[in-house]
Coordinates of N, CA and C in Angstrom, one line a residue:
X1 N -13.9 0.2 23.3 CA -14.4 -1.1 22.7 C -13.7 -2.3 23.4
X2 N -14.5 -3.3 23.6 CA -14.0 -4.5 24.3 C -13.2 -5.3 23.3
X3 N -11.9 -5.4 23.5 CA -10.9 -6.1 22.6 C -10.4 -7.3 23.3
X4 N -11.3 -8.3 23.3 CA -11.0 -9.6 24.0 C -11.5 -10.8 23.1
X5 N -10.9 -11.9 23.4 CA -11.3 -13.1 22.7 C -12.6 -13.6 23.4
X6 N -13.3 -14.6 22.7 CA -14.5 -15.1 23.3 C -14.4 -15.6 24.7
X7 N -13.3 -16.1 25.1 CA -13.1 -16.6 26.5 C -12.7 -15.5 27.5
X8 N -12.7 -14.2 27.0 CA -12.4 -13.1 27.9 C -11.0 -12.6 28.0
X9 N -10.1 -13.4 27.4 CA -8.7 -13.0 27.4 C -8.4 -11.8 26.4
X10 N -7.4 -11.0 26.7 CA -7.1 -10.0 25.8 C -6.5 -10.6 24.5
X11 N -6.9 -10.1 23.3 CA -6.5 -10.7 22.1 C -5.3 -9.8 21.5
X12 N -4.1 -10.4 21.5 CA -3.0 -9.6 21.0 C -3.0 -9.3 19.5
X13 N -3.9 -10.0 18.8 CA -4.0 -9.8 17.3 C -4.9 -8.7 16.9
X14 N -5.7 -8.2 17.9 CA -6.6 -7.1 17.6 C -5.9 -5.8 17.8
X15 N -6.1 -4.9 16.8 CA -5.4 -3.6 16.8 C -6.2 -2.7 17.7
X16 N -5.5 -2.2 18.7 CA -6.0 -1.2 19.6 C -5.3 0.2 19.5
X17 N -4.6 0.3 18.4 CA -3.8 1.5 18.2 C -4.5 2.7 17.6
X18 N -3.8 3.7 17.1 CA -4.4 4.9 16.7 C -5.4 4.8 15.5
X19 N -5.2 3.8 14.7 CA -6.1 3.7 13.5 C -7.2 2.7 13.7
X20 N -7.3 2.2 14.9 CA -8.3 1.0 15.1 C -9.7 1.4 14.8
X21 N -10.1 2.6 15.1 CA -11.5 3.0 14.9 C -11.8 3.8 13.6
X22 N -10.8 3.8 12.7 CA -10.9 4.6 11.5 C -11.7 3.8 10.4
X23 N -12.4 4.6 9.6 CA -13.3 3.9 8.6 C -12.5 3.3 7.4
X24 N -13.2 2.5 6.7 CA -12.7 2.0 5.4 C -13.8 2.3 4.4
X25 N -13.5 3.2 3.4 CA -14.5 3.6 2.4 C -14.5 2.6 1.2
X26 N -15.6 2.4 0.6 CA -15.7 1.6 -0.5 C -16.5 2.2 -1.6
X27 N -16.4 1.7 -2.8 CA -17.1 2.2 -4.0 C -17.1 1.1 -5.0
X28 N -17.9 1.3 -6.1 CA -17.9 0.4 -7.2 C -18.8 -0.8 -7.0
X29 N -18.4 -1.9 -7.6 CA -19.2 -3.1 -7.5 C -19.2 -3.6 -6.0
X30 N -20.2 -4.4 -5.7 CA -20.2 -5.0 -4.4 C -19.2 -6.1 -4.3
X31 N -18.7 -6.4 -3.1 CA -17.7 -7.5 -2.9 C -18.1 -8.8 -3.6
X32 N -19.4 -9.1 -3.5 CA -19.9 -10.4 -4.0 C -20.0 -10.4 -5.6
X33 N -20.2 -9.2 -6.2 CA -20.3 -9.2 -7.6 C -19.1 -8.7 -8.3
X34 N -18.0 -8.4 -7.6 CA -16.8 -7.8 -8.2 C -16.0 -8.9 -8.9
X35 N -15.4 -8.5 -10.0 CA -14.4 -9.4 -10.7 C -13.0 -9.3 -10.1
X36 N -12.8 -8.1 -9.5 CA -11.5 -7.8 -8.9 C -11.7 -6.7 -7.9
X37 N -10.7 -6.4 -7.1 CA -10.7 -5.3 -6.1 C -9.4 -4.5 -6.2
X38 N -9.5 -3.2 -5.9 CA -8.4 -2.3 -5.8 C -8.4 -1.7 -4.4
X39 N -7.3 -1.9 -3.7 CA -7.1 -1.2 -2.4 C -6.3 0.0 -2.6
X40 N -6.8 1.2 -2.2 CA -6.1 2.5 -2.5 C -5.8 3.1 -1.1
X41 N -4.5 3.4 -1.0 CA -4.0 4.0 0.3 C -3.4 5.4 0.1
X42 N -4.0 6.3 0.8 CA -3.7 7.7 0.6 C -2.4 8.1 1.3
X43 N -1.9 9.3 0.9 CA -0.7 9.9 1.4 C -1.0 10.7 2.7
X44 N 0.1 11.3 3.2 CA 0.1 12.1 4.4 C -0.9 13.3 4.2
X45 N -1.7 13.5 5.2 CA -2.6 14.7 5.1 C -3.8 14.6 4.2
X46 N -4.0 13.4 3.6 CA -5.0 13.2 2.6 C -6.2 12.4 3.1
X47 N -7.1 12.0 2.3 CA -8.3 11.4 2.7 C -8.6 10.1 1.8
X48 N -9.2 9.1 2.4 CA -9.6 8.0 1.6 C -10.5 8.3 0.4
X49 N -11.4 9.3 0.7 CA -12.4 9.6 -0.4 C -11.6 10.2 -1.6
X50 N -10.5 10.9 -1.4 CA -9.7 11.4 -2.5 C -9.1 10.2 -3.3
X51 N -8.7 9.1 -2.7 CA -8.2 8.0 -3.4 C -9.3 7.3 -4.3
X52 N -10.6 7.3 -3.7 CA -11.7 6.8 -4.5 C -12.0 7.7 -5.7
X53 N -11.8 9.0 -5.6 CA -11.9 9.9 -6.7 C -10.8 9.6 -7.8
X54 N -9.6 9.4 -7.3 CA -8.5 9.1 -8.2 C -8.7 7.8 -9.0
X55 N -9.4 6.9 -8.4 CA -9.7 5.6 -9.1 C -10.5 5.8 -10.3
X56 N -11.2 6.9 -10.5 CA -12.0 7.2 -11.7 C -11.0 7.3 -12.9
X57 N -9.7 7.6 -12.6 CA -8.8 7.8 -13.7 C -8.5 6.5 -14.5
X58 N -8.7 5.3 -13.8 CA -8.4 4.0 -14.4 C -9.5 3.0 -14.2
X59 N -10.6 3.5 -13.6 CA -11.7 2.5 -13.2 C -12.4 1.9 -14.3
X60 N -13.1 0.9 -14.0 CA -14.0 0.2 -15.0 C -15.0 -0.6 -14.2
X61 N -16.0 -1.1 -14.9 CA -17.0 -1.9 -14.3 C -16.5 -3.2 -13.7
X62 N -17.1 -3.7 -12.7 CA -16.7 -5.0 -12.1 C -15.6 -4.9 -11.0
X63 N -15.2 -3.6 -10.6 CA -14.2 -3.5 -9.6 C -14.8 -3.0 -8.3
X64 N -14.4 -3.6 -7.2 CA -14.7 -3.2 -5.9 C -13.5 -2.4 -5.3
X65 N -13.8 -1.1 -5.0 CA -12.7 -0.2 -4.5 C -12.8 -0.1 -3.0
X66 N -11.6 -0.1 -2.4 CA -11.5 -0.1 -0.9 C -10.4 0.9 -0.6
X67 N -10.8 1.8 0.3 CA -9.8 2.9 0.7 C -9.8 3.1 2.2
X68 N -8.8 2.6 2.9 CA -8.8 2.9 4.4 C -8.4 4.3 4.7
X69 N -8.9 4.8 5.8 CA -8.6 6.2 6.3 C -7.7 6.1 7.5
X70 N -6.6 7.0 7.4 CA -5.7 7.1 8.6 C -6.3 8.1 9.6
X71 N -6.0 7.9 10.8 CA -6.3 8.9 11.8 C -5.7 10.2 11.5
X72 N -6.5 11.3 11.4 CA -6.0 12.6 11.1 C -5.2 12.7 9.8
X73 N -5.5 11.7 8.9 CA -4.9 11.7 7.6 C -3.4 11.3 7.6
X74 N -2.9 10.8 8.6 CA -1.4 10.5 8.7 C -1.2 9.0 9.2
X75 N -0.5 8.2 8.5 CA -0.3 6.8 8.8 C 0.7 6.7 10.0
X76 N 1.7 7.5 9.9 CA 2.7 7.5 11.0 C 3.3 8.9 11.1
X77 N 3.8 9.3 12.2 CA 4.1 10.7 12.4 C 5.4 11.2 11.8
X78 N 6.4 10.4 11.7 CA 7.7 10.9 11.2 C 8.0 10.4 9.8
X79 N 9.1 10.8 9.2 CA 9.4 10.3 7.9 C 9.6 8.8 7.8
X80 N 9.4 8.3 6.6 CA 9.5 6.8 6.5 C 11.0 6.4 6.6
X81 N 11.9 7.4 6.6 CA 13.3 7.1 6.7 C 13.8 7.2 8.2
X82 N 12.8 7.5 9.1 CA 13.2 7.5 10.5 C 13.3 6.1 11.1
X83 N 14.0 5.9 12.2 CA 14.0 4.6 12.8 C 12.6 4.1 13.0
X84 N 12.3 2.8 12.8 CA 11.0 2.2 12.9 C 10.3 2.6 14.3
X85 N 11.1 2.5 15.4 CA 10.5 2.7 16.7 C 10.0 4.1 16.8
X86 N 10.5 5.1 16.1 CA 10.0 6.4 16.2 C 8.6 6.6 15.5
X87 N 8.2 5.6 14.7 CA 6.9 5.7 14.1 C 5.9 4.7 14.7
X88 N 6.3 4.2 15.9 CA 5.3 3.3 16.6 C 4.6 4.1 17.7
X89 N 3.4 3.7 18.1 CA 2.6 2.5 17.6 C 1.9 2.7 16.3
X90 N 2.0 3.8 15.7 CA 1.2 4.2 14.5 C 1.5 3.2 13.4
X91 N 2.7 2.8 13.1 CA 3.0 2.0 12.0 C 2.3 0.6 12.1
X92 N 2.5 0.0 13.2 CA 1.8 -1.3 13.4 C 0.3 -1.2 13.3
X93 N -0.2 -0.1 13.8 CA -1.7 0.1 13.7 C -2.1 0.3 12.3
X94 N -1.3 1.1 11.5 CA -1.6 1.3 10.1 C -1.5 0.0 9.3
X95 N -0.6 -0.9 9.6 CA -0.5 -2.1 8.9 C -1.7 -3.0 9.2
X96 N -2.1 -3.0 10.5 CA -3.3 -3.7 10.9 C -4.6 -3.2 10.2
X97 N -4.7 -1.9 10.0 CA -5.8 -1.3 9.4 C -5.8 -1.6 7.9
X98 N -4.6 -1.6 7.3 CA -4.5 -2.0 5.9 C -4.9 -3.5 5.7
X99 N -4.5 -4.3 6.7 CA -4.9 -5.7 6.6 C -6.5 -5.9 6.6
X100 N -7.1 -5.0 7.4 CA -8.6 -5.0 7.4 C -9.2 -4.6 6.1
X101 N -8.5 -3.6 5.4 CA -8.9 -3.2 4.1 C -8.8 -4.3 3.1
X102 N -7.7 -5.1 3.2 CA -7.5 -6.2 2.2 C -8.6 -7.3 2.5
X103 N -8.9 -7.5 3.8 CA -10.0 -8.5 4.1 C -11.3 -8.0 3.6
X104 N -11.6 -6.7 3.6 CA -12.8 -6.2 3.0 C -12.8 -6.4 1.5
X105 N -11.6 -6.2 0.9 CA -11.5 -6.4 -0.6 C -11.8 -7.9 -0.9
X106 N -11.5 -8.8 0.0 CA -11.7 -10.2 -0.3 C -13.0 -10.8 0.3
X107 N -13.8 -9.9 0.9 CA -15.0 -10.3 1.7 C -16.0 -11.1 0.8
X108 N -16.0 -10.8 -0.5 CA -16.9 -11.5 -1.4 C -16.3 -12.8 -2.0
X109 N -15.1 -13.2 -1.6 CA -14.5 -14.4 -2.0 C -13.4 -14.3 -3.0
X110 N -13.0 -13.1 -3.3 CA -11.9 -12.9 -4.3 C -10.6 -13.4 -3.8
X111 N -9.8 -14.1 -4.6 CA -8.4 -14.5 -4.2 C -7.5 -13.3 -4.2
X112 N -6.3 -13.5 -3.6 CA -5.4 -12.3 -3.6 C -4.9 -12.0 -5.0
X113 N -4.9 -13.0 -5.9 CA -4.5 -12.7 -7.3 C -5.4 -11.7 -8.0
X114 N -6.6 -11.4 -7.4 CA -7.5 -10.5 -8.0 C -7.6 -9.2 -7.2
X115 N -6.7 -9.0 -6.3 CA -6.7 -7.8 -5.4 C -5.4 -7.0 -5.8
X116 N -5.6 -5.7 -6.2 CA -4.5 -4.9 -6.6 C -4.3 -3.9 -5.4
X117 N -3.1 -3.7 -5.0 CA -2.7 -2.7 -3.9 C -2.1 -1.5 -4.5
X118 N -2.6 -0.3 -4.2 CA -2.1 0.9 -4.8 C -1.9 1.9 -3.7
X119 N -0.7 2.5 -3.6 CA -0.5 3.6 -2.6 C 0.3 4.8 -3.2
X120 N -0.1 5.9 -2.6 CA 0.7 7.1 -3.0 C 1.4 7.7 -1.8
X121 N 2.7 8.0 -2.0 CA 3.5 8.7 -1.0 C 3.6 7.9 0.3
X122 N 3.1 8.4 1.4 CA 3.1 7.7 2.6 C 2.4 6.4 2.5
X123 N 1.3 6.4 1.7 CA 0.5 5.2 1.5 C 1.3 4.2 0.7
X124 N 2.1 4.6 -0.3 CA 2.9 3.7 -1.0 C 4.0 3.1 -0.2
X125 N 4.5 3.8 0.8 CA 5.5 3.2 1.7 C 4.8 2.1 2.6
X126 N 3.5 2.4 3.0 CA 2.8 1.5 3.8 C 2.5 0.2 3.1
X127 N 2.0 0.3 1.8 CA 1.7 -0.9 1.1 C 2.9 -1.7 0.7
X128 N 4.0 -1.1 0.5 CA 5.3 -1.8 0.2 C 5.7 -2.6 1.4
X129 N 5.6 -2.0 2.6 CA 6.0 -2.6 3.8 C 5.1 -3.8 4.1
X130 N 3.8 -3.6 3.9 CA 2.8 -4.6 4.1 C 3.1 -5.9 3.3
X131 N 3.4 -5.8 2.0 CA 3.6 -6.9 1.2 C 5.0 -7.5 1.5
X132 N 6.0 -6.7 1.7 CA 7.3 -7.2 2.0 C 7.3 -8.1 3.3
X133 N 6.6 -7.6 4.2 CA 6.5 -8.4 5.5 C 5.8 -9.7 5.4
X134 N 4.7 -9.7 4.6 CA 3.9 -10.9 4.4 C 3.7 -11.1 2.9
X135 N 4.7 -11.6 2.2 CA 4.7 -11.8 0.8 C 3.6 -12.7 0.3
X136 N 2.8 -12.3 -0.6 CA 1.8 -13.1 -1.3 C 1.7 -12.6 -2.7
X137 N 1.0 -13.4 -3.5 CA 0.8 -13.1 -4.9 C -0.5 -12.3 -5.1
X138 N -0.4 -11.0 -5.0 CA -1.5 -10.1 -5.2 C -1.6 -9.9 -6.7
X139 N -2.8 -9.3 -7.1 CA -2.9 -9.0 -8.5 C -1.9 -7.9 -9.0
X140 N -1.4 -7.2 -8.1 CA -0.4 -6.2 -8.4 C -0.1 -5.3 -7.2
X141 N 1.1 -4.7 -7.2 CA 1.5 -3.8 -6.1 C 2.0 -2.6 -6.8
X142 N 1.4 -1.4 -6.6 CA 1.7 -0.2 -7.4 C 2.1 0.9 -6.4
X143 N 3.4 1.3 -6.4 CA 3.9 2.3 -5.5 C 4.1 3.6 -6.3
X144 N 3.3 4.6 -6.0 CA 3.4 5.9 -6.6 C 4.2 6.8 -5.7
X145 N 5.5 6.9 -6.0 CA 6.4 7.7 -5.1 C 6.4 7.2 -3.7
X146 N 7.1 6.0 -3.5 CA 7.2 5.4 -2.2 C 8.3 4.4 -2.1
X147 N 8.5 3.8 -0.9 CA 9.5 2.8 -0.8 C 9.4 2.2 0.6
X148 N 10.2 1.2 0.8 CA 10.2 0.5 2.1 C 10.6 1.4 3.3
X149 N 10.0 1.1 4.4 CA 10.2 1.9 5.6 C 11.4 1.5 6.4
X150 N 12.2 2.5 6.9 CA 13.3 2.2 7.7 C 14.4 3.2 7.5
X151 N 15.2 3.4 8.5 CA 16.3 4.4 8.5 C 17.4 4.0 7.5
X152 N 18.2 5.0 7.1 CA 19.3 4.7 6.2 C 20.2 3.7 6.7
X153 N 20.6 2.7 5.9 CA 21.5 1.7 6.4 C 20.7 0.4 6.8
X154 N 19.4 0.5 6.8 CA 18.6 -0.7 7.1 C 18.9 -1.9 6.1
X155 N 19.1 -3.0 6.7 CA 19.3 -4.2 5.9 C 17.9 -4.9 5.7
X156 N 17.4 -4.8 4.5 CA 16.1 -5.3 4.1 C 16.3 -6.8 3.8
X157 N 16.0 -7.7 4.7 CA 16.3 -9.1 4.6 C 15.0 -9.9 4.4
X158 N 14.0 -9.3 3.8 CA 12.7 -10.0 3.6 C 12.9 -11.2 2.7
X159 N 12.2 -12.2 3.0 CA 12.2 -13.5 2.2 C 10.8 -13.9 1.9
X160 N 10.7 -14.7 0.8 CA 9.4 -15.2 0.4 C 9.3 -15.2 -1.1
X161 N 8.1 -15.4 -1.6 CA 7.9 -15.5 -3.1 C 6.5 -15.0 -3.4
X162 N 6.5 -13.9 -4.2 CA 5.2 -13.3 -4.7 C 4.8 -13.8 -6.0
X163 N 5.6 -14.8 -6.6 CA 5.2 -15.6 -7.7 C 4.9 -14.7 -9.0
X164 N 5.8 -13.9 -9.3 CA 5.8 -13.0 -10.4 C 4.6 -12.0 -10.4
X165 N 4.3 -11.6 -9.2 CA 3.3 -10.5 -9.0 C 3.8 -9.2 -9.7
X166 N 2.9 -8.6 -10.5 CA 3.3 -7.3 -11.1 C 3.6 -6.3 -10.1
X167 N 4.7 -5.6 -10.2 CA 5.2 -4.6 -9.2 C 5.6 -3.4 -10.0
X168 N 5.1 -2.3 -9.6 CA 5.5 -1.0 -10.2 C 5.9 0.0 -9.1
X169 N 7.0 0.7 -9.4 CA 7.4 1.8 -8.6 C 7.8 3.0 -9.5
X170 N 7.2 4.1 -9.3 CA 7.6 5.3 -10.1 C 8.0 6.4 -9.1
X171 N 9.1 7.1 -9.5 CA 9.6 8.2 -8.6 C 10.5 9.2 -9.5
X172 N 10.4 10.4 -9.1 CA 11.2 11.4 -9.8 C 12.6 11.6 -9.2
X173 N 13.6 12.0 -10.0 CA 14.9 12.2 -9.4 C 15.0 13.4 -8.5
X174 N 14.0 14.2 -8.5 CA 14.1 15.4 -7.6 C 13.0 15.4 -6.6
X175 N 12.4 14.2 -6.3 CA 11.4 14.0 -5.3 C 11.9 14.4 -4.0
X176 N 11.3 15.4 -3.3 CA 11.8 15.9 -2.0 C 11.6 14.9 -0.8
X177 N 10.7 13.9 -1.1 CA 10.4 13.0 0.0 C 10.9 11.6 -0.1
X178 N 11.1 11.1 -1.4 CA 11.5 9.7 -1.7 C 12.9 9.7 -2.3
X179 N 14.0 9.4 -1.6 CA 15.3 9.4 -2.3 C 15.3 8.3 -3.3
X180 N 16.0 8.5 -4.4 CA 16.2 7.5 -5.4 C 16.8 6.3 -4.9
X181 N 17.8 6.4 -3.9 CA 18.5 5.3 -3.4 C 17.5 4.3 -2.7
X182 N 16.5 4.9 -2.0 CA 15.5 4.0 -1.3 C 14.6 3.3 -2.3
X183 N 14.3 4.1 -3.4 CA 13.5 3.4 -4.4 C 14.2 2.3 -5.0
X184 N 15.5 2.4 -5.2 CA 16.3 1.4 -5.8 C 16.4 0.2 -4.8
X185 N 16.6 0.5 -3.6 CA 16.6 -0.6 -2.6 C 15.3 -1.4 -2.5
X186 N 14.2 -0.7 -2.7 CA 12.9 -1.3 -2.6 C 12.7 -2.2 -3.9
X187 N 13.1 -1.7 -5.0 CA 13.0 -2.5 -6.2 C 13.8 -3.8 -6.1
X188 N 15.0 -3.7 -5.5 CA 15.9 -4.8 -5.3 C 15.3 -5.9 -4.4
X189 N 14.6 -5.4 -3.4 CA 13.9 -6.4 -2.5 C 12.8 -7.1 -3.2
X190 N 12.0 -6.4 -4.0 CA 10.9 -7.1 -4.7 C 11.4 -7.9 -5.9
X191 N 12.5 -7.6 -6.5 CA 13.1 -8.5 -7.4 C 13.5 -9.8 -6.7
X192 N 14.1 -9.7 -5.5 CA 14.5 -10.9 -4.8 C 13.3 -11.7 -4.4
X193 N 12.1 -11.0 -4.2 CA 10.9 -11.7 -3.8 C 10.2 -12.3 -5.0
X194 N 10.8 -12.2 -6.2 CA 10.3 -12.8 -7.4 C 9.1 -12.0 -8.0
X195 N 9.1 -10.7 -7.9 CA 8.1 -9.9 -8.5 C 8.5 -9.6 -10.0
X196 N 7.5 -9.3 -10.8 CA 7.6 -8.9 -12.2 C 7.7 -7.4 -12.1
X197 N 8.9 -6.8 -12.1 CA 9.2 -5.4 -11.7 C 9.2 -4.5 -12.9
X198 N 8.6 -3.4 -12.7 CA 8.7 -2.2 -13.6 C 9.1 -1.0 -12.7
X199 N 10.2 -0.4 -13.0 CA 10.7 0.7 -12.3 C 10.9 2.0 -13.2
X200 N 10.0 3.0 -13.0 CA 10.0 4.2 -13.8 C 10.7 5.3 -13.0
X201 N 11.8 5.8 -13.6 CA 12.5 7.0 -13.0 C 12.2 8.2 -13.9
X202 N 11.7 9.2 -13.3 CA 11.4 10.4 -14.0 C 12.4 11.5 -13.7
X203 N 12.5 12.5 -14.6 CA 13.4 13.6 -14.4 C 12.7 14.9 -14.2
X204 N 13.0 15.5 -13.0 CA 12.5 16.9 -12.8 C 11.0 17.0 -12.6
X205 N 10.3 16.0 -12.0 CA 8.9 16.1 -11.9 C 8.4 16.3 -10.5
X206 N 9.3 16.2 -9.5 CA 8.9 16.4 -8.1 C 8.1 15.2 -7.6
X207 N 7.1 15.6 -6.7 CA 6.4 14.5 -6.0 C 5.0 14.5 -6.5
X208 N 4.5 13.5 -7.1 CA 3.2 13.5 -7.7 C 2.8 12.2 -8.3
X209 N 1.7 12.1 -9.0 CA 1.2 11.0 -9.8 C 1.2 11.4 -11.2
X210 N 1.8 10.6 -12.1 CA 2.1 11.0 -13.5 C 1.3 10.1 -14.5
X211 N 1.2 10.6 -15.7 CA 0.4 10.0 -16.7 C 0.8 8.6 -17.0
X212 N 2.1 8.3 -17.0 CA 2.6 7.0 -17.3 C 2.1 6.0 -16.2
X213 N 2.0 6.5 -15.0 CA 1.6 5.6 -13.9 C 0.1 5.3 -14.0
X214 N -0.7 6.3 -14.4 CA -2.1 6.0 -14.6 C -2.4 5.0 -15.8
X215 N -1.5 5.2 -16.8 CA -1.6 4.3 -18.0 C -1.3 2.8 -17.5
X216 N -0.2 2.7 -16.7 CA 0.1 1.4 -16.2 C -1.0 0.8 -15.4
X217 N -1.6 1.6 -14.5 CA -2.7 1.2 -13.7 C -3.9 0.7 -14.5
X218 N -4.2 1.4 -15.6 CA -5.3 1.1 -16.4 C -5.0 -0.3 -17.1
X219 N -3.8 -0.5 -17.6 CA -3.5 -1.8 -18.2 C -3.5 -2.9 -17.2
X220 N -3.0 -2.6 -16.0 CA -2.9 -3.7 -14.9 C -4.3 -4.1 -14.5
X221 N -5.2 -3.1 -14.2 CA -6.5 -3.4 -13.8 C -7.3 -4.2 -14.9
X222 N -7.1 -3.8 -16.1 CA -7.8 -4.5 -17.2 C -7.3 -6.0 -17.3
X223 N -6.0 -6.2 -17.0 CA -5.5 -7.6 -17.1 C -6.1 -8.4 -15.9
X224 N -6.2 -7.8 -14.7 CA -6.7 -8.5 -13.6 C -8.2 -8.8 -13.7
X225 N -8.9 -7.9 -14.2 CA -10.4 -8.0 -14.4 C -10.6 -9.1 -15.5
X226 N -9.8 -9.0 -16.6 CA -10.0 -9.9 -17.7 C -9.6 -11.3 -17.4

């Protein structure tokens, strides 16, 4: 693909990375007719279509659903606790692809306040990183077993104001992929960014999506649509 500006120069803002040609799946209301949109980001080894099916658990009329697909089902190759450089160029490409998904969610004119971002596992890590790097007041940010990306000891110095954006993070104390310490660090960052935080800690549930989280999503989406 020709990735250049109209005058022929290479455009540094265009993603030419691993996820550049991956699809963005949609469902529900059209962008022009939607009252709100939900961007759903899948976990490692999963599919965008699976997230669209998951949306049926809390879906309702008037929602435009958007689900980006990662190359080979994986947003970045190593653990989210690995040094950032070990997950490049995949991570930057994944963030660019997520940005395209958000643009699709807003293609009918919706403001960010009516766009909810939801991610599971690796997808939750990606959406948390996306908002922390570019803080805006979305309709909500929901992390289902995830946290900010970076090796242990990372100083998360993100600044900005998400203007009391609803923020949810749920994680089990025995999750084999998401340490409770990183979940706590992530919550602290979003508290500093002025989010309206809910932090659910579960006992002995492992790595998954739980009933309380679906109930939260249902209430959140209803409030954004309403």
